[in-house]
């Protein structure tokens, strides 16, 4: 190998090394940022059972009518009966929350 050739190979290696460093530097800042800003999954249901009862069940009668001690089975019947009166009052998911809340509270 001539001296010239060694210099040439050395420069080539240097070039490749700086290329590797360069791409390494430009890529790394993106990684730590990660997905921190990710939004929490947004469900259709945003209200709790208590809030649903306050907003939806007081539309036709006062909440006095609701807030009474009842059996779990009665709550199921009442909730279904109220939904029958106003079909888009609660979604299935919301009705479940309402029923759970009423059964636990009263
Ligand atoms: C569309 C109007 C309407 C909505 C909305 C409504 N109700 Fe009623 N509710 C009535 C009417 C009218 C009565 C009385 C006649 C009857 O009992 O069916 C009643 C009666 C009741 C009773 C029986 C009260 C008693 O004296 O025995 C309960 C319990 C009740 N509602 C709970 C609820 C709950 C819980 C919700 C929410 C999920 C709700 N209601 C939403 C119209 C409504």
Coordinates of N, CA and C and ligand atoms in Angstrom, one line a residue:
X1 N 0.8 -1.2 0.0 CA 0.0 0.0 0.0 C 0.9 1.2 0.0
X2 N 0.6 2.2 -0.8 CA 1.4 3.4 -0.9 C 0.9 4.3 0.2
X3 N 1.7 5.3 0.5 CA 1.3 6.3 1.5 C 0.1 7.0 1.1
X4 N -0.1 7.3 -0.1 CA -1.2 8.1 -0.6 C -2.5 7.3 -0.4
X5 N -2.4 6.0 -0.7 CA -3.6 5.1 -0.5 C -4.1 5.1 0.9
X6 N -3.1 5.0 1.8 CA -3.5 4.9 3.3 C -4.2 6.2 3.7
X7 N -3.7 7.3 3.2 CA -4.4 8.6 3.5 C -5.8 8.6 3.0
X8 N -5.9 8.1 1.7 CA -7.2 8.0 1.1 C -8.2 7.2 1.9
X9 N -7.8 6.0 2.3 CA -8.6 5.1 3.1 C -9.0 5.8 4.4
X10 N -8.0 6.4 5.0 CA -8.2 7.0 6.3 C -9.3 8.1 6.2
X11 N -9.2 8.9 5.1 CA -10.2 10.0 4.9 C -11.6 9.4 4.7
X12 N -11.6 8.3 3.9 CA -12.9 7.7 3.7 C -13.5 7.2 5.0
X13 N -12.7 6.6 5.9 CA -13.2 6.2 7.2 C -13.7 7.3 8.0
X14 N -12.9 8.4 8.0 CA -13.3 9.6 8.7 C -14.6 10.2 8.2
X15 N -14.8 10.1 6.9 CA -16.0 10.6 6.3 C -17.2 9.8 6.8
X16 N -17.0 8.4 6.7 CA -18.1 7.6 7.2 C -18.4 7.8 8.6
X17 N -17.3 8.0 9.4 CA -17.6 8.2 10.9 C -18.4 9.4 11.2
X18 N -18.0 10.5 10.5 CA -18.7 11.8 10.7 C -20.1 11.7 10.2
X19 N -20.3 10.9 9.1 CA -21.7 10.7 8.6 C -22.6 10.0 9.7
X20 N -21.9 9.0 10.3 CA -22.7 8.2 11.3 C -23.0 9.1 12.5
X21 N -22.0 9.9 12.9 CA -22.2 10.8 14.0 C -23.3 11.8 13.7
X22 N -23.3 12.3 12.5 CA -24.2 13.4 12.0 C -25.7 12.8 12.1
X23 N -25.8 11.6 11.5 CA -27.2 11.1 11.4 C -27.6 10.7 12.9
X24 N -26.7 10.2 13.7 CA -27.0 9.9 15.0 C -27.5 11.1 15.8
X25 N -26.8 12.3 15.6 CA -27.2 13.5 16.3 C -28.6 14.0 15.8
X26 N -28.8 13.9 14.5 CA -30.1 14.5 14.1 C -31.3 13.6 14.4
X27 N -31.0 12.4 14.7 CA -32.2 11.5 15.0 C -32.5 11.5 16.5
X28 N -31.5 11.5 17.3 CA -31.8 11.3 18.8 C -32.8 12.3 19.4
X29 N -32.8 13.6 19.0 CA -33.6 14.5 19.8 C -35.1 14.2 19.6
X30 N -35.5 13.5 18.6 CA -36.9 13.1 18.4 C -37.4 12.1 19.4
X31 N -36.4 11.2 19.9 CA -36.9 10.1 20.7 C -37.4 10.4 22.1
X32 N -36.7 11.2 22.9 CA -37.1 11.4 24.2 C -38.5 12.1 24.3
X33 N -38.8 12.9 23.2 CA -40.1 13.6 23.3 C -41.3 12.6 23.3
X34 N -41.1 11.4 22.6 CA -42.0 10.3 22.7 C -43.4 10.7 22.5
X35 N -44.4 10.1 23.2 CA -45.8 10.3 23.0 C -46.4 11.0 24.2
X36 N -45.6 11.9 24.9 CA -46.1 12.5 26.1 C -47.4 13.3 25.9
X37 N -47.4 13.9 24.7 CA -48.6 14.8 24.4 C -49.8 14.0 24.0
X38 N -49.7 12.7 24.0 CA -50.9 11.9 23.5 C -52.1 12.2 24.3
X39 N -53.2 12.4 23.6 CA -54.5 12.7 24.3 C -55.0 11.4 24.9
X40 N -55.7 11.5 26.1 CA -56.3 10.3 26.6 C -57.5 9.9 25.7
X41 N -57.7 8.6 25.6 CA -58.8 8.2 24.7 C -60.1 8.8 25.1
X42 N -60.8 9.4 24.2 CA -62.1 10.1 24.5 C -63.3 9.1 24.3
X43 N -63.9 8.8 25.4 CA -65.1 7.9 25.3 C -66.3 8.8 25.0
X44 N -67.3 8.1 24.5 CA -68.6 8.8 24.4 C -69.1 9.3 25.7
X45 N -68.9 8.4 26.7 CA -69.4 8.7 28.1 C -68.5 9.6 28.8
X46 N -68.9 10.8 29.2 CA -68.0 11.7 29.9 C -68.5 12.0 31.3
X47 N -69.8 11.7 31.5 CA -70.4 12.0 32.8 C -70.4 10.8 33.7
X48 N -70.4 11.1 35.0 CA -70.5 10.0 36.0 C -72.0 9.6 36.2
X49 N -72.3 8.5 36.8 CA -73.7 8.2 37.1 C -74.4 9.3 37.8
X50 N -73.8 9.9 38.8 CA -74.4 10.9 39.6 C -74.8 12.1 38.7
X51 N -73.9 12.5 37.9 CA -74.1 13.7 37.0 C -75.2 13.4 36.0
X52 N -75.2 12.1 35.5 CA -76.3 11.8 34.6 C -77.6 11.9 35.2
X53 N -77.7 11.4 36.5 CA -79.0 11.4 37.2 C -79.4 12.9 37.3
X54 N -78.5 13.7 37.8 CA -78.8 15.1 38.0 C -79.3 15.8 36.7
X55 N -78.6 15.5 35.6 CA -78.9 16.3 34.4 C -80.1 15.7 33.6
X56 N -80.2 14.3 33.6 CA -81.2 13.7 32.7 C -82.5 13.4 33.4
X57 N -82.4 13.0 34.7 CA -83.6 12.5 35.4 C -84.4 13.6 36.0
X58 N -83.9 14.8 36.0 CA -84.6 15.9 36.6 C -85.4 16.7 35.5
X59 N -85.4 16.2 34.3 CA -86.0 16.9 33.1 C -87.6 16.9 33.3
X60 N -88.1 15.8 33.8 CA -89.6 15.7 33.8 C -90.2 15.8 35.2
X61 N -89.4 15.4 36.2 CA -89.8 15.5 37.6 C -88.6 15.9 38.4
X62 N -88.9 16.3 39.7 CA -87.8 16.7 40.5 C -87.0 15.5 41.0
X63 N -85.8 15.7 41.5 CA -85.0 14.6 41.9 C -85.5 13.9 43.2
X64 N -86.4 14.7 43.9 CA -87.1 14.1 45.1 C -87.7 12.7 44.8
X65 N -88.2 12.7 43.6 CA -88.9 11.5 43.1 C -88.0 10.4 42.9
X66 N -86.7 10.7 42.6 CA -85.7 9.7 42.4 C -85.0 9.2 43.7
X67 N -84.7 10.2 44.5 CA -83.8 9.9 45.7 C -84.6 9.3 46.8
X68 N -84.9 8.1 46.6 CA -85.6 7.3 47.7 C -85.0 5.9 47.7
X69 N -85.1 5.3 48.9 CA -84.5 4.0 49.1 C -85.4 3.0 48.3
X70 N -84.7 2.2 47.4 CA -85.4 1.2 46.6 C -84.6 0.0 46.4
X71 N -85.2 -1.1 46.1 CA -84.5 -2.4 45.8 C -83.8 -2.3 44.5
X72 N -82.7 -3.0 44.4 CA -82.0 -3.0 43.1 C -82.9 -3.4 41.9
X73 N -83.7 -4.3 42.1 CA -84.6 -4.8 41.0 C -85.6 -3.6 40.6
X74 N -86.1 -2.9 41.6 CA -86.9 -1.7 41.4 C -86.2 -0.7 40.5
X75 N -84.9 -0.5 40.9 CA -84.2 0.5 40.1 C -84.1 0.1 38.6
X76 N -83.9 -1.2 38.4 CA -83.8 -1.6 37.1 C -85.1 -1.3 36.3
X77 N -86.2 -1.6 37.0 CA -87.5 -1.4 36.4 C -87.8 0.1 36.1
X78 N -87.5 0.9 37.2 CA -87.7 2.4 37.0 C -86.9 2.9 35.9
X79 N -85.6 2.6 35.8 CA -84.7 3.1 34.8 C -85.2 2.7 33.4
X80 N -85.6 1.5 33.3 CA -86.1 1.0 32.0 C -87.4 1.7 31.6
X81 N -88.2 1.9 32.6 CA -89.5 2.6 32.4 C -89.3 4.0 31.9
X82 N -88.3 4.7 32.6 CA -88.0 6.1 32.2 C -87.4 6.2 30.9
X83 N -86.6 5.2 30.5 CA -86.0 5.2 29.2 C -87.1 5.0 28.1
X84 N -88.1 4.2 28.5 CA -89.2 4.0 27.5 C -90.0 5.3 27.3
X85 N -90.1 6.1 28.3 CA -90.8 7.4 28.1 C -90.0 8.3 27.2
X86 N -88.7 8.3 27.2 CA -87.9 9.2 26.5 C -86.7 8.4 25.9
X87 N -86.9 7.8 24.7 CA -85.9 6.8 24.2 C -84.5 7.3 24.0
X88 N -84.3 8.6 23.8 CA -82.9 9.0 23.6 C -82.4 9.7 24.9
X89 N -83.0 9.4 26.0 CA -82.6 10.0 27.3 C -81.2 9.5 27.7
X90 N -81.0 8.2 27.6 CA -79.7 7.7 27.9 C -79.2 6.6 26.9
X91 N -77.9 6.6 26.6 CA -77.4 5.5 25.8 C -77.3 4.2 26.7
X92 N -77.1 3.1 26.1 CA -77.0 1.9 26.9 C -75.9 2.0 28.0
X93 N -74.8 2.6 27.6 CA -73.7 2.8 28.4 C -74.0 3.7 29.6
X94 N -74.7 4.8 29.3 CA -75.1 5.7 30.3 C -76.1 5.1 31.3
X95 N -77.1 4.4 30.7 CA -78.1 3.7 31.6 C -77.4 2.8 32.6
X96 N -76.3 2.1 32.2 CA -75.6 1.2 33.1 C -75.0 2.0 34.2
X97 N -74.4 3.2 33.9 CA -73.8 4.0 35.0 C -74.9 4.5 35.9
X98 N -76.0 5.0 35.3 CA -77.1 5.5 36.2 C -77.6 4.4 37.1
X99 N -77.8 3.2 36.6 CA -78.4 2.1 37.3 C -77.4 1.7 38.5
X100 N -76.1 1.6 38.1 CA -75.1 1.3 39.2 C -75.1 2.4 40.3
X101 N -75.2 3.6 39.8 CA -75.2 4.7 40.8 C -76.4 4.7 41.7
X102 N -77.6 4.5 41.1 CA -78.8 4.5 41.9 C -78.8 3.3 42.9
X103 N -78.4 2.1 42.4 CA -78.4 0.9 43.2 C -77.4 1.0 44.4
X104 N -76.3 1.7 44.1 CA -75.3 1.8 45.2 C -75.7 2.9 46.2
X105 N -76.4 4.0 45.7 CA -76.7 5.1 46.5 C -77.9 5.0 47.4
X106 N -79.0 4.4 46.7 CA -80.3 4.3 47.4 C -80.7 2.8 47.7
Ligands
LIG1 C1 -89.6 11.8 29.9 C2 -89.8 12.3 31.2 C3 -89.1 11.6 32.3 C4 -87.7 11.4 32.5 C5 -86.6 11.9 31.5 C6 -87.5 10.7 33.7 N1 -88.7 10.4 34.3 FE1 -89.0 9.4 36.0 N2 -91.0 9.7 35.8 C7 -91.6 10.3 34.8 C8 -93.1 10.3 35.0 C9 -94.1 10.9 34.1 C10 -93.3 9.6 36.2 C11 -94.6 9.2 36.9 C12 -95.3 8.1 36.2 C13 -94.6 6.8 36.3 O1 -94.2 6.4 37.5 O2 -94.4 6.1 35.3 C14 -92.0 9.2 36.7 C15 -91.7 8.5 37.9 C16 -90.5 8.1 38.3 C17 -90.3 7.2 39.4 C18 -91.3 6.7 40.4 C19 -91.5 7.7 41.5 C20 -92.5 7.1 42.5 O3 -93.2 8.0 43.1 O4 -92.6 5.9 42.6 C21 -88.9 7.1 39.5 C22 -88.2 6.3 40.6 C23 -88.3 7.8 38.5 N3 -89.3 8.4 37.7 C24 -86.9 7.8 38.2 C25 -86.4 8.4 37.1 C26 -85.0 8.3 36.8 C27 -83.9 7.5 37.6 C28 -84.8 9.0 35.7 C29 -83.5 9.1 34.9 C30 -82.9 7.8 34.4 C31 -86.1 9.5 35.2 N4 -87.0 9.1 36.2 C32 -86.3 10.3 34.1 C33 -91.1 10.9 33.7 C34 -89.7 11.0 33.5

